[in-house]
Short mmCIF file of C-alpha atoms in Angstrom, two decimals:
data_model
loop_
_atom_site.label_atom_id
_atom_site.label_comp_id
_atom_site.label_asym_id
_atom_site.label_seq_id
_atom_site.Cartn_x
_atom_site.Cartn_y
_atom_site.Cartn_z
CA UNK A 206 -0.02 0.02 0.08
CA UNK A 207 1.35 3.46 -0.88
CA UNK A 208 2.24 5.82 1.93
CA UNK A 209 -0.31 8.47 1.05
CA UNK A 210 -3.05 5.86 0.83
CA UNK A 211 -2.05 4.38 4.18
CA UNK A 212 -2.08 7.92 5.87
CA UNK A 213 -5.50 8.58 4.31
CA UNK A 214 -6.80 5.18 5.48
CA UNK A 215 -5.52 5.79 9.07
CA UNK A 216 -7.04 9.18 9.13
CA UNK A 217 -10.44 7.69 8.08
CA UNK A 218 -10.25 5.14 10.85
CA UNK A 219 -9.42 7.79 13.49
CA UNK A 220 -12.40 9.95 12.36
CA UNK A 221 -14.73 6.94 12.27
CA UNK A 222 -13.60 6.03 15.84
CA UNK A 223 -14.10 9.61 16.92
CA UNK A 224 -17.57 9.81 15.39
CA UNK A 225 -18.67 6.67 17.21
CA UNK A 226 -17.00 7.29 20.49
CA UNK A 227 -19.29 6.03 23.39
CA UNK A 228 -20.06 8.77 25.96
CA UNK A 229 -20.17 7.37 29.59
CA UNK A 230 -23.63 7.66 31.11
CA UNK A 231 -24.17 10.45 33.73
CA UNK A 232 -23.43 9.52 37.30
CA UNK A 233 -26.36 8.23 39.36
CA UNK A 234 -26.64 7.63 43.00
CA UNK A 235 -27.53 4.19 44.35
CA UNK A 236 -30.97 5.43 45.22
CA UNK A 237 -31.64 6.81 41.73
CA UNK A 238 -30.43 3.46 40.25
CA UNK A 239 -32.73 1.46 42.53
CA UNK A 240 -35.65 3.78 41.70
CA UNK A 241 -35.03 3.36 37.94
CA UNK A 242 -34.79 -0.44 38.25
CA UNK A 243 -38.05 -0.68 40.28
CA UNK A 244 -39.86 1.62 37.83
CA UNK A 245 -38.56 -0.49 34.86
CA UNK A 246 -39.75 -3.71 36.53
CA UNK A 247 -43.15 -2.74 38.04
CA UNK A 248 -44.24 0.19 35.83
CA UNK A 249 -42.77 -0.21 32.38
CA UNK A 250 -46.00 1.06 30.82
CA UNK A 251 -46.36 4.08 33.30
CA UNK A 252 -50.01 3.58 33.95
CA UNK A 253 -50.34 6.84 35.75
CA UNK A 254 -49.12 8.92 32.79
CA UNK A 255 -52.68 9.37 31.44
CA UNK A 256 -53.79 11.03 34.63
CA UNK A 257 -51.21 13.82 34.58
CA UNK A 258 -52.53 17.34 34.02
CA UNK A 259 -56.17 16.12 33.96
CA UNK A 260 -59.02 17.69 35.90
CA UNK A 261 -60.58 15.71 38.77
CA UNK A 262 -63.63 14.69 36.92
CA UNK A 263 -61.57 13.37 34.01
CA UNK A 264 -59.32 11.50 36.44
CA UNK A 265 -62.33 9.73 37.93
CA UNK A 266 -63.55 8.76 34.47
CA UNK A 267 -60.14 7.47 33.42
CA UNK A 268 -59.82 5.56 36.72
CA UNK A 269 -63.18 3.86 36.26
CA UNK A 270 -62.29 3.03 32.68
CA UNK A 271 -58.97 1.49 33.72
CA UNK A 272 -60.72 -0.73 36.40
CA UNK A 273 -63.69 -1.56 34.25
CA UNK A 274 -62.65 -1.69 30.55
CA UNK A 275 -66.29 -2.20 29.49
CA UNK A 276 -66.74 1.56 30.15
CA UNK A 277 -64.33 2.32 27.32
CA UNK A 278 -65.99 0.27 24.45
CA UNK A 279 -69.50 0.05 25.91
CA UNK A 280 -70.77 3.55 24.94
CA UNK A 281 -69.68 2.83 21.39
CA UNK A 282 -71.41 -0.57 21.17
CA UNK A 283 -74.06 -0.98 18.44
CA UNK A 284 -76.31 -3.52 16.90
CA UNK A 285 -73.83 -4.52 14.21
CA UNK A 286 -71.27 -5.54 16.79
CA UNK A 287 -74.00 -7.36 18.69
CA UNK A 288 -74.91 -9.45 15.62
CA UNK A 289 -71.35 -10.71 15.44
CA UNK A 290 -71.07 -11.32 19.19
CA UNK A 291 -74.33 -13.25 19.15
CA UNK A 292 -73.20 -15.67 16.61
CA UNK A 293 -69.84 -16.12 18.30
CA UNK A 294 -71.46 -16.54 21.77
CA UNK A 295 -73.83 -19.20 20.62
CA UNK A 296 -71.08 -21.02 18.85
CA UNK A 297 -68.74 -21.17 21.88
CA UNK A 298 -71.68 -22.08 24.13
CA UNK A 299 -72.21 -25.25 22.03
CA UNK A 300 -68.56 -26.15 22.93
CA UNK A 301 -68.62 -24.82 26.50
CA UNK A 302 -71.54 -26.91 27.71
CA UNK A 303 -70.07 -30.36 26.94
CA UNK A 304 -66.64 -29.25 27.92
CA UNK A 305 -67.79 -27.78 31.22
CA UNK A 306 -69.43 -31.13 32.20
CA UNK A 307 -66.30 -33.12 31.01
CA UNK A 308 -63.72 -30.94 32.80
CA UNK A 309 -65.73 -30.96 36.09
CA UNK A 310 -65.54 -34.81 35.99
CA UNK A 311 -61.83 -34.59 35.28
CA UNK A 312 -61.47 -32.54 38.47
CA UNK A 313 -63.50 -35.17 40.31
CA UNK A 314 -66.27 -32.65 40.89
CA UNK A 315 -69.96 -33.06 40.17
CA UNK A 316 -70.69 -32.35 36.46
CA UNK A 317 -73.03 -29.51 37.24
CA UNK A 318 -70.20 -27.53 38.81
CA UNK A 319 -68.65 -27.30 35.33
CA UNK A 320 -71.77 -25.54 34.01
CA UNK A 321 -71.81 -23.27 37.00
CA UNK A 322 -68.28 -22.33 36.19
CA UNK A 323 -69.34 -21.47 32.67
CA UNK A 324 -72.06 -19.16 33.82
CA UNK A 325 -70.83 -16.62 36.39
CA UNK A 326 -67.07 -16.18 35.54
CA UNK A 327 -67.73 -15.09 31.85
CA UNK A 328 -70.05 -12.35 33.13
CA UNK A 329 -67.32 -11.02 35.54
CA UNK A 330 -64.74 -11.18 32.83
CA UNK A 331 -66.93 -9.26 30.34
CA UNK A 332 -66.85 -6.33 32.81
CA UNK A 333 -63.16 -6.47 33.94
CA UNK A 334 -61.29 -8.19 31.03
CA UNK A 335 -59.52 -6.36 28.24
CA UNK A 336 -59.38 -9.12 25.66
CA UNK A 337 -61.91 -9.18 22.79
CA UNK A 338 -61.41 -12.81 22.05
CA UNK A 339 -60.79 -14.56 25.31
CA UNK A 340 -63.58 -17.09 26.07
CA UNK A 341 -63.41 -18.09 29.69
CA UNK A 342 -64.50 -21.21 31.61
CA UNK A 343 -63.04 -24.46 32.94
CA UNK A 344 -59.88 -25.74 31.27
CA UNK A 345 -58.29 -29.15 31.18
CA UNK A 346 -54.87 -28.56 32.84
CA UNK A 347 -56.26 -26.57 35.87
CA UNK A 348 -59.02 -29.21 36.30
CA UNK A 349 -56.44 -32.04 36.29
CA UNK A 350 -54.15 -30.31 38.78
CA UNK A 351 -56.92 -29.23 41.16
CA UNK A 352 -58.42 -32.81 41.27
CA UNK A 353 -55.07 -34.58 41.56
CA UNK A 354 -53.76 -32.34 44.34
CA UNK A 355 -56.92 -32.46 46.42
CA UNK A 356 -57.19 -36.28 46.05
CA UNK A 357 -53.89 -36.66 47.84
CA UNK A 358 -55.65 -36.01 51.16
CA UNK A 359 -59.41 -36.32 50.48
CA UNK A 360 -61.34 -38.89 48.53
CA UNK A 361 -64.13 -37.42 46.31
CA UNK A 362 -66.12 -40.58 46.56
CA UNK A 363 -65.67 -41.14 50.31
CA UNK A 364 -66.27 -37.50 51.33
CA UNK A 365 -67.72 -35.62 48.34
CA UNK A 366 -68.85 -32.58 50.44
CA UNK A 367 -65.45 -31.94 51.93
CA UNK A 368 -63.81 -32.47 48.54
CA UNK A 369 -66.30 -29.80 47.08
CA UNK A 370 -65.53 -27.41 49.97
CA UNK A 371 -61.76 -27.70 49.37
CA UNK A 372 -62.25 -27.13 45.61
CA UNK A 373 -64.14 -23.83 46.36
CA UNK A 374 -61.53 -22.73 48.82
CA UNK A 375 -58.65 -23.48 46.50
CA UNK A 376 -60.41 -21.40 43.88
CA UNK A 377 -60.60 -18.49 46.34
CA UNK A 378 -56.94 -18.72 47.02
CA UNK A 379 -56.22 -18.96 43.36
CA UNK A 380 -58.23 -15.83 42.66
CA UNK A 381 -56.67 -13.87 45.50
CA UNK A 382 -53.21 -14.88 44.40
CA UNK A 383 -53.87 -13.88 40.77
CA UNK A 384 -55.45 -10.61 41.65
CA UNK A 385 -52.62 -9.75 44.00
CA UNK A 386 -50.06 -10.36 41.21
CA UNK A 387 -52.06 -7.85 39.11
CA UNK A 388 -52.49 -5.25 41.80
CA UNK A 389 -48.89 -5.38 42.96
CA UNK A 390 -47.73 -5.56 39.25
CA UNK A 391 -45.80 -8.72 39.85
CA UNK A 392 -46.56 -10.34 36.43
CA UNK A 393 -42.87 -10.92 35.75
CA UNK A 394 -43.06 -13.90 38.07
CA UNK A 395 -45.01 -15.61 35.28
CA UNK A 396 -41.87 -15.36 33.07
CA UNK A 397 -40.32 -18.16 35.15
CA UNK A 398 -42.61 -20.41 33.17
CA UNK A 399 -40.58 -20.24 29.94
CA UNK A 400 -42.01 -21.43 26.63
CA UNK A 401 -39.89 -24.62 26.97
CA UNK A 402 -41.42 -25.39 30.37
CA UNK A 403 -44.92 -24.82 29.16
CA UNK A 404 -44.51 -26.96 25.98
CA UNK A 405 -43.17 -29.91 28.10
CA UNK A 406 -45.59 -29.45 30.91
CA UNK A 407 -48.59 -29.17 28.57
CA UNK A 408 -47.62 -32.21 26.55
CA UNK A 409 -47.09 -34.38 29.73
CA UNK A 410 -50.36 -33.15 31.23
CA UNK A 411 -52.23 -33.81 27.93
CA UNK A 412 -50.95 -37.42 28.01
CA UNK A 413 -52.02 -37.83 31.67
CA UNK A 414 -55.42 -36.33 31.06
CA UNK A 415 -55.91 -38.71 28.05
CA UNK A 416 -54.79 -41.79 30.00
CA UNK A 417 -57.24 -40.83 32.82
CA UNK A 418 -60.08 -41.09 30.28
CA UNK A 419 -59.28 -44.76 29.68
CA UNK A 420 -61.58 -45.32 32.69
CA UNK A 421 -64.59 -43.99 30.70
CA UNK A 422 -63.38 -45.25 27.28
CA UNK A 423 -62.96 -48.80 28.41
CA UNK A 424 -65.80 -48.89 31.04
CA UNK A 425 -63.54 -49.69 33.97
CA UNK A 426 -65.28 -49.45 37.40
CA UNK A 427 -62.31 -49.76 39.77
CA UNK A 428 -59.71 -47.34 38.63
CA UNK A 429 -56.60 -45.94 40.29
CA UNK A 430 -56.71 -42.46 42.00
CA UNK A 431 -53.06 -41.91 41.05
CA UNK A 432 -52.09 -39.78 38.01
CA UNK A 433 -48.64 -41.04 37.04
CA UNK A 434 -48.12 -43.14 33.91
CA UNK A 435 -47.05 -46.42 35.47
CA UNK A 436 -49.96 -46.67 38.12
CA UNK A 437 -52.54 -45.71 35.47
CA UNK A 438 -51.38 -48.30 32.89
CA UNK A 439 -51.05 -50.96 35.67
CA UNK A 440 -54.64 -50.25 36.72
CA UNK A 441 -55.86 -50.47 33.14
CA UNK A 442 -54.38 -54.05 32.56
CA UNK A 443 -55.10 -55.31 36.12
CA UNK A 444 -58.73 -54.57 35.50
CA UNK A 445 -59.02 -55.99 32.03
CA UNK A 446 -61.94 -58.19 33.16
CA UNK A 447 -63.99 -54.94 33.62
CA UNK A 448 -63.55 -53.81 30.11
CA UNK A 449 -66.86 -53.36 28.31
CA UNK A 450 -67.04 -54.00 24.56
CA UNK A 451 -70.16 -51.89 24.21
CA UNK A 452 -68.37 -48.91 25.83
CA UNK A 453 -65.30 -49.39 23.76
CA UNK A 454 -67.25 -49.51 20.60
CA UNK A 455 -69.20 -46.35 21.42
CA UNK A 456 -66.02 -44.64 22.54
CA UNK A 457 -64.12 -45.45 19.36
CA UNK A 458 -67.03 -44.25 17.15
CA UNK A 459 -67.40 -40.84 18.80
CA UNK A 460 -63.61 -40.37 19.21
CA UNK A 461 -63.19 -40.96 15.48
CA UNK A 462 -66.02 -38.50 14.72
CA UNK A 463 -64.59 -35.81 16.95
CA UNK A 464 -61.00 -36.18 15.62
CA UNK A 465 -62.38 -36.00 12.05
CA UNK A 466 -64.22 -32.84 12.81
CA UNK A 467 -61.07 -31.39 14.36
CA UNK A 468 -59.05 -32.34 11.28
CA UNK A 469 -61.62 -30.73 9.02
CA UNK A 470 -61.47 -27.42 10.88
CA UNK A 471 -57.64 -27.43 10.98
CA UNK A 472 -57.45 -28.00 7.25
CA UNK A 473 -60.18 -25.47 6.37
CA UNK A 474 -60.41 -22.75 9.02
CA UNK A 475 -63.61 -21.42 7.49
CA UNK A 476 -65.29 -24.58 8.75
CA UNK A 477 -64.44 -23.88 12.39
CA UNK A 478 -68.02 -24.48 13.35
CA UNK A 479 -67.65 -28.24 12.53
CA UNK A 480 -65.25 -28.84 15.38
CA UNK A 481 -67.07 -26.31 17.64
CA UNK A 482 -70.39 -28.05 17.29
CA UNK A 483 -69.17 -31.62 17.16
CA UNK A 484 -68.94 -32.11 20.97
CA UNK A 485 -72.59 -31.03 21.44
CA UNK A 486 -73.77 -33.06 18.47
CA UNK A 487 -72.05 -36.13 19.99
CA UNK A 488 -73.56 -35.52 23.40
CA UNK A 489 -77.11 -35.28 21.78
CA UNK A 490 -76.70 -38.34 19.60
CA UNK A 491 -75.18 -40.50 22.31
CA UNK A 492 -77.86 -39.40 24.82
CA UNK A 493 -80.69 -40.30 22.49
CA UNK A 494 -78.96 -43.63 21.59
CA UNK A 495 -78.55 -44.53 25.31
CA UNK A 496 -82.14 -43.54 26.07
CA UNK A 497 -83.52 -45.46 23.08
CA UNK A 498 -81.78 -48.83 23.70
CA UNK A 499 -81.46 -48.49 27.46
CA UNK A 500 -77.76 -48.79 27.16
CA UNK A 501 -77.21 -48.17 30.96
CA UNK A 502 -78.47 -51.72 31.46
CA UNK A 503 -75.75 -53.08 29.18
CA UNK A 504 -72.59 -51.86 30.71
CA UNK A 505 -72.51 -48.23 29.65
CA UNK A 506 -72.33 -45.76 32.56
CA UNK A 507 -74.25 -42.47 32.38
CA UNK A 508 -74.00 -39.05 34.15
CA UNK A 509 -77.22 -39.50 36.04
CA UNK A 510 -79.59 -36.90 37.25
CA UNK A 511 -78.20 -33.43 37.43
CA UNK A 512 -79.43 -30.51 39.72
CA UNK A 513 -81.61 -27.98 37.86
CA UNK A 514 -81.27 -24.25 38.64
CA UNK A 515 -78.72 -21.48 38.79
CA UNK A 516 -75.56 -21.37 40.94
CA UNK A 517 -76.26 -21.73 44.74
CA UNK A 518 -74.07 -19.56 46.94
CA UNK A 519 -71.01 -21.27 48.31
CA UNK A 520 -69.31 -18.75 50.67
CA UNK A 521 -70.60 -20.77 53.53
CA UNK A 522 -68.60 -23.81 52.11
CA UNK A 523 -65.25 -22.16 52.22
CA UNK A 524 -62.83 -23.85 54.72
CA UNK A 525 -60.42 -21.18 55.87
CA UNK A 526 -59.19 -23.16 58.89
CA UNK A 527 -58.35 -26.64 59.96
CA UNK A 528 -55.87 -29.34 58.83
CA UNK A 529 -56.43 -28.85 55.09
CA UNK A 530 -55.61 -25.10 54.93
CA UNK A 531 -52.08 -25.77 53.74
CA UNK A 532 -53.35 -28.09 50.98
CA UNK A 533 -55.90 -25.56 49.64
CA UNK A 534 -53.33 -22.74 49.63
CA UNK A 535 -50.74 -24.76 47.80
CA UNK A 536 -53.43 -26.02 45.34
CA UNK A 537 -54.76 -22.43 44.81
CA UNK A 538 -51.26 -21.01 44.09
CA UNK A 539 -50.24 -23.77 41.66
CA UNK A 540 -53.62 -23.70 39.72
CA UNK A 541 -53.68 -19.99 39.84
CA UNK A 542 -50.24 -19.74 38.27
CA UNK A 543 -51.11 -22.38 35.52
CA UNK A 544 -54.49 -20.87 34.68
CA UNK A 545 -53.02 -17.30 34.66
CA UNK A 546 -50.32 -18.30 32.29
CA UNK A 547 -52.68 -20.03 29.96
CA UNK A 548 -55.17 -17.10 30.02
CA UNK A 549 -52.62 -14.34 29.45
CA UNK A 550 -50.86 -16.36 26.75
CA UNK A 551 -54.18 -16.98 24.85
CA UNK A 552 -55.26 -13.33 25.25
CA UNK A 553 -51.91 -11.96 23.93
CA UNK A 554 -51.89 -14.39 21.00
CA UNK A 555 -55.25 -13.34 19.64
CA UNK A 556 -54.55 -9.61 20.51
CA UNK A 557 -51.45 -9.76 18.29
CA UNK A 558 -53.44 -11.36 15.49
CA UNK A 559 -56.05 -8.60 15.60
CA UNK A 560 -53.61 -5.75 16.30
CA UNK A 561 -54.69 -4.53 19.71
CA UNK A 562 -53.13 -4.61 23.08
CA UNK A 563 -53.86 -6.61 26.23
CA UNK A 564 -52.64 -5.24 29.59
CA UNK A 565 -51.10 -8.28 31.45
CA UNK A 566 -51.59 -6.84 34.90
CA UNK A 567 -55.24 -5.86 34.16
CA UNK A 568 -55.88 -9.40 32.89
CA UNK A 569 -54.43 -10.81 36.15
CA UNK A 570 -56.78 -8.77 38.16
CA UNK A 571 -59.80 -9.66 35.90
CA UNK A 572 -59.02 -13.39 36.00
CA UNK A 573 -58.35 -13.17 39.83
CA UNK A 574 -61.50 -11.32 40.65
CA UNK A 575 -63.39 -13.68 38.40
CA UNK A 576 -62.17 -16.69 40.45
CA UNK A 577 -62.91 -14.96 43.80
CA UNK A 578 -66.50 -14.28 42.75
CA UNK A 579 -66.66 -17.83 41.30
CA UNK A 580 -65.62 -19.35 44.67
CA UNK A 581 -68.65 -17.64 46.24
CA UNK A 582 -71.01 -19.04 43.55
CA UNK A 583 -70.25 -22.71 43.32
CA UNK A 584 -67.51 -22.39 40.63
CA UNK A 585 -64.01 -23.75 40.51
CA UNK A 586 -60.83 -22.45 38.81
CA UNK A 587 -61.55 -20.85 35.40
CA UNK A 588 -59.43 -19.01 32.84
CA UNK A 589 -59.23 -18.31 29.11
CA UNK A 590 -59.46 -21.57 27.11
CA UNK A 591 -57.43 -21.72 23.90
CA UNK A 592 -60.01 -23.97 22.13
CA UNK A 593 -63.01 -21.84 23.00
CA UNK A 594 -61.10 -18.58 22.32
CA UNK A 595 -60.00 -19.87 18.92
CA UNK A 596 -63.67 -20.70 18.09
CA UNK A 597 -64.65 -17.29 19.43
CA UNK A 598 -62.12 -15.55 17.18
CA UNK A 599 -63.05 -17.58 14.08
CA UNK A 600 -66.76 -16.99 14.68
CA UNK A 601 -66.17 -13.29 14.37
CA UNK A 602 -66.38 -12.05 18.02
CA UNK A 603 -65.95 -8.28 18.23
CA UNK A 604 -66.14 -7.64 22.00
CA UNK A 605 -66.45 -9.47 25.36
CA UNK A 606 -70.21 -9.54 24.89
CA UNK A 607 -69.73 -12.91 23.23
CA UNK A 608 -68.97 -14.15 26.82
CA UNK A 609 -72.18 -12.67 28.03
CA UNK A 610 -74.16 -14.54 25.20
CA UNK A 611 -72.42 -17.78 26.12
CA UNK A 612 -73.23 -17.26 29.79
CA UNK A 613 -76.88 -16.61 29.05
CA UNK A 614 -77.10 -19.75 26.92
CA UNK A 615 -75.65 -21.75 29.77
CA UNK A 616 -78.04 -20.05 32.12
CA UNK A 617 -81.01 -21.27 29.93
CA UNK A 618 -79.49 -24.72 30.01
CA UNK A 619 -79.20 -24.77 33.76
CA UNK A 620 -82.82 -23.60 34.13
CA UNK A 621 -84.61 -25.69 31.65
CA UNK A 622 -82.51 -28.29 29.87
CA UNK A 623 -80.65 -30.20 32.63
CA UNK A 624 -82.98 -33.30 32.56
CA UNK A 625 -81.93 -33.91 29.00
CA UNK A 626 -78.34 -34.71 30.05
CA UNK A 627 -79.40 -37.46 32.61
CA UNK A 628 -78.71 -40.20 29.98
CA UNK A 629 -75.51 -38.70 28.53
CA UNK A 630 -72.83 -41.62 28.61
CA UNK A 631 -69.57 -40.91 30.39
CA UNK A 632 -67.62 -42.44 27.50
CA UNK A 633 -68.56 -39.55 25.20
CA UNK A 634 -67.38 -37.09 27.78
CA UNK A 635 -63.95 -38.95 27.96
CA UNK A 636 -63.77 -38.78 24.11
CA UNK A 637 -64.50 -34.93 24.25
CA UNK A 638 -61.62 -34.48 26.78
CA UNK A 639 -59.18 -36.50 24.62
CA UNK A 640 -60.02 -34.49 21.58
CA UNK A 641 -59.67 -31.24 23.41
CA UNK A 642 -56.21 -31.90 24.99
CA UNK A 643 -54.59 -33.60 22.08
CA UNK A 644 -53.87 -30.16 20.61
CA UNK A 645 -51.68 -29.38 23.66
CA UNK A 646 -48.94 -31.73 22.35
CA UNK A 647 -46.83 -29.36 20.16
CA UNK A 648 -44.31 -31.63 18.41
CA UNK A 649 -43.10 -28.97 15.88
CA UNK A 650 -42.32 -26.48 18.78
CA UNK A 651 -40.32 -29.15 20.57
CA UNK A 652 -38.31 -29.85 17.44
CA UNK A 653 -37.72 -26.13 16.98
CA UNK A 654 -36.41 -25.84 20.71
CA UNK A 655 -33.99 -28.72 20.01
CA UNK A 656 -32.61 -26.83 17.07
CA UNK A 657 -32.28 -23.54 18.89
CA UNK A 658 -31.18 -24.39 22.44
CA UNK A 659 -30.29 -27.83 23.60
CA UNK A 660 -30.43 -26.81 27.29
CA UNK A 661 -33.97 -25.46 26.85
CA UNK A 662 -34.87 -28.78 25.33
CA UNK A 663 -33.53 -30.60 28.45
CA UNK A 664 -35.71 -28.30 30.60
CA UNK A 665 -38.75 -29.09 28.39
CA UNK A 666 -37.88 -32.82 28.70
CA UNK A 667 -37.68 -32.50 32.47
CA UNK A 668 -41.16 -30.99 32.64
CA UNK A 669 -42.52 -33.66 30.25
CA UNK A 670 -41.01 -36.66 32.03
CA UNK A 671 -41.61 -35.07 35.51
CA UNK A 672 -45.37 -34.84 34.88
CA UNK A 673 -45.44 -38.40 33.45
CA UNK A 674 -43.45 -40.25 36.07
CA UNK A 675 -43.48 -38.02 39.35
CA UNK A 676 -46.60 -35.96 39.55
CA UNK A 677 -48.16 -32.91 37.87
CA UNK A 678 -46.93 -30.42 40.44
CA UNK A 679 -43.57 -32.25 40.76
CA UNK A 680 -42.95 -32.01 37.03
CA UNK A 681 -43.63 -28.27 37.10
CA UNK A 682 -41.34 -27.75 40.05
CA UNK A 683 -38.54 -29.75 38.49
CA UNK A 684 -38.83 -27.77 35.26
CA UNK A 685 -38.92 -24.37 36.95
CA UNK A 686 -35.92 -25.35 39.08
CA UNK A 687 -34.03 -26.47 35.94
CA UNK A 688 -34.90 -23.18 34.26
CA UNK A 689 -33.67 -21.20 37.12
CA UNK A 690 -30.38 -23.17 37.19
CA UNK A 691 -29.96 -22.52 33.46
CA UNK A 692 -30.36 -18.77 34.04
CA UNK A 693 -27.74 -18.82 36.84
CA UNK A 694 -25.45 -20.91 34.59
CA UNK A 695 -25.90 -18.51 31.66
CA UNK A 696 -25.06 -15.52 33.88
CA UNK A 697 -22.01 -17.29 35.27
CA UNK A 698 -20.86 -17.99 31.70
CA UNK A 699 -21.21 -14.26 30.93
CA UNK A 700 -19.20 -13.35 34.03
CA UNK A 701 -16.36 -15.70 33.04
CA UNK A 702 -16.15 -14.29 29.45
CA UNK A 703 -16.21 -10.64 30.66
CA UNK A 704 -13.58 -11.25 33.42
CA UNK A 705 -11.33 -12.75 30.76
CA UNK A 706 -11.40 -9.52 28.79
CA UNK A 707 -8.02 -7.69 28.91
CA UNK A 708 -7.72 -3.98 29.74
CA UNK A 709 -11.22 -3.53 31.17
CA UNK A 710 -12.04 -1.52 34.28
CA UNK A 711 -14.51 -2.79 36.83
CA UNK A 712 -17.22 -0.35 35.80
CA UNK A 713 -16.77 -1.37 32.13
CA UNK A 714 -17.08 -4.98 33.00
CA UNK A 715 -20.35 -4.29 35.07
CA UNK A 716 -21.88 -2.38 32.12
CA UNK A 717 -21.00 -5.21 29.74
CA UNK A 718 -22.57 -7.70 32.18
CA UNK A 719 -25.92 -5.87 32.32
CA UNK A 720 -25.94 -5.47 28.60
CA UNK A 721 -25.34 -9.15 27.85
CA UNK A 722 -27.75 -10.22 30.75
CA UNK A 723 -30.68 -8.39 28.99
#
């Protein structure tokens, strides 16, 4: 290289370095840094900004709209929006009624409680919730965890009243915990349940839920109360003499019908109503079939008589003292975290698709207060359901009024149609549950995690195997502890890299650490 060219090149480098020189940040005291960190953690969206410089009357209106989002969109509501919400509400009601009955049985609760839980909570959410698409009600994972944890100390068959009391009390603690997270703006705690944990946990729970339905699908009378893979399969083959060919035949027929309807809706989204209406159609056909041929006399078990009428008050059934208090608190917190994670994830997913925002902390408060009210009105833990929300979105729901329509439809069912469900076979409810949870097994997402991060894949595998072979809550705890360990290991790796950098001051290394940690 010629000398002149070399000099010019060096001069350009010097000017480039001068132009991009990093200016050190202004000095901050420890108190200022702490204040900034707390504000970034708890108030990243600055919710009080809208109140600044406003007159008192306007502040009161904004405060009411913040607490009750219905006051924001309610005054603009019109008949055109209602027509869309009416169609969506009736569509999700056709799915919510059979799912509500099925999930209540999954939680070892009376089937009627599932319908109670599809009536009151949607009304509360319509007033407090900020999502246009979220359809609330009982969900499979929370039902499974609630039933399995309470059965550790109380038998639902030996002491059904006590079991029901503990379920309502657990719902109260779940609601209080959820609402507290929203009020105190502690939603970042949910981030400890990473995507890898959720994929592994959901897949393991879906398999456990499906295996539990073998009792209904095979017609087994004496079935284990344990949830793990080995005890369940052992119980299935030890009681092979109880298998009922009539039940198995009916189960296979309706399971194939439901899976076929699901496949059609996946391949052609415009035919979403096929999978949405299939569970109710199966319930109607199977009920008529059982009634016509008196199938209950031929080895096919049925639901039996259901109580008619609206939700009775249950605040007098809450057990806030005694030897089971620790159990209901633990059950409430775990089911609260799981249902909150699912509800917020579903709400944010559909909000992104329709280009509007969902406030996570407001959603926590809405779901929390919804469960608190539910515990007083004979409901158990509810949240936003992915299957019902997907149907709600595809059916063209515009606002949370679709939840109100669904709730009114369930109310009519509770008042006038309950005798029609007396002959509904349990095998169809089992088929409905299997079809609903099979979508929780996300194999492509698991393969993607394997390609991106092998350690995340191990965390996912820990959650999956922990649920299958230890317990539902044990698998979750194992996965969370593995995730936290991976975070510490990652940070330690960053520290080692930075400490090995030559010619770095302590302050420079600290700045690099916080930059990489983000």
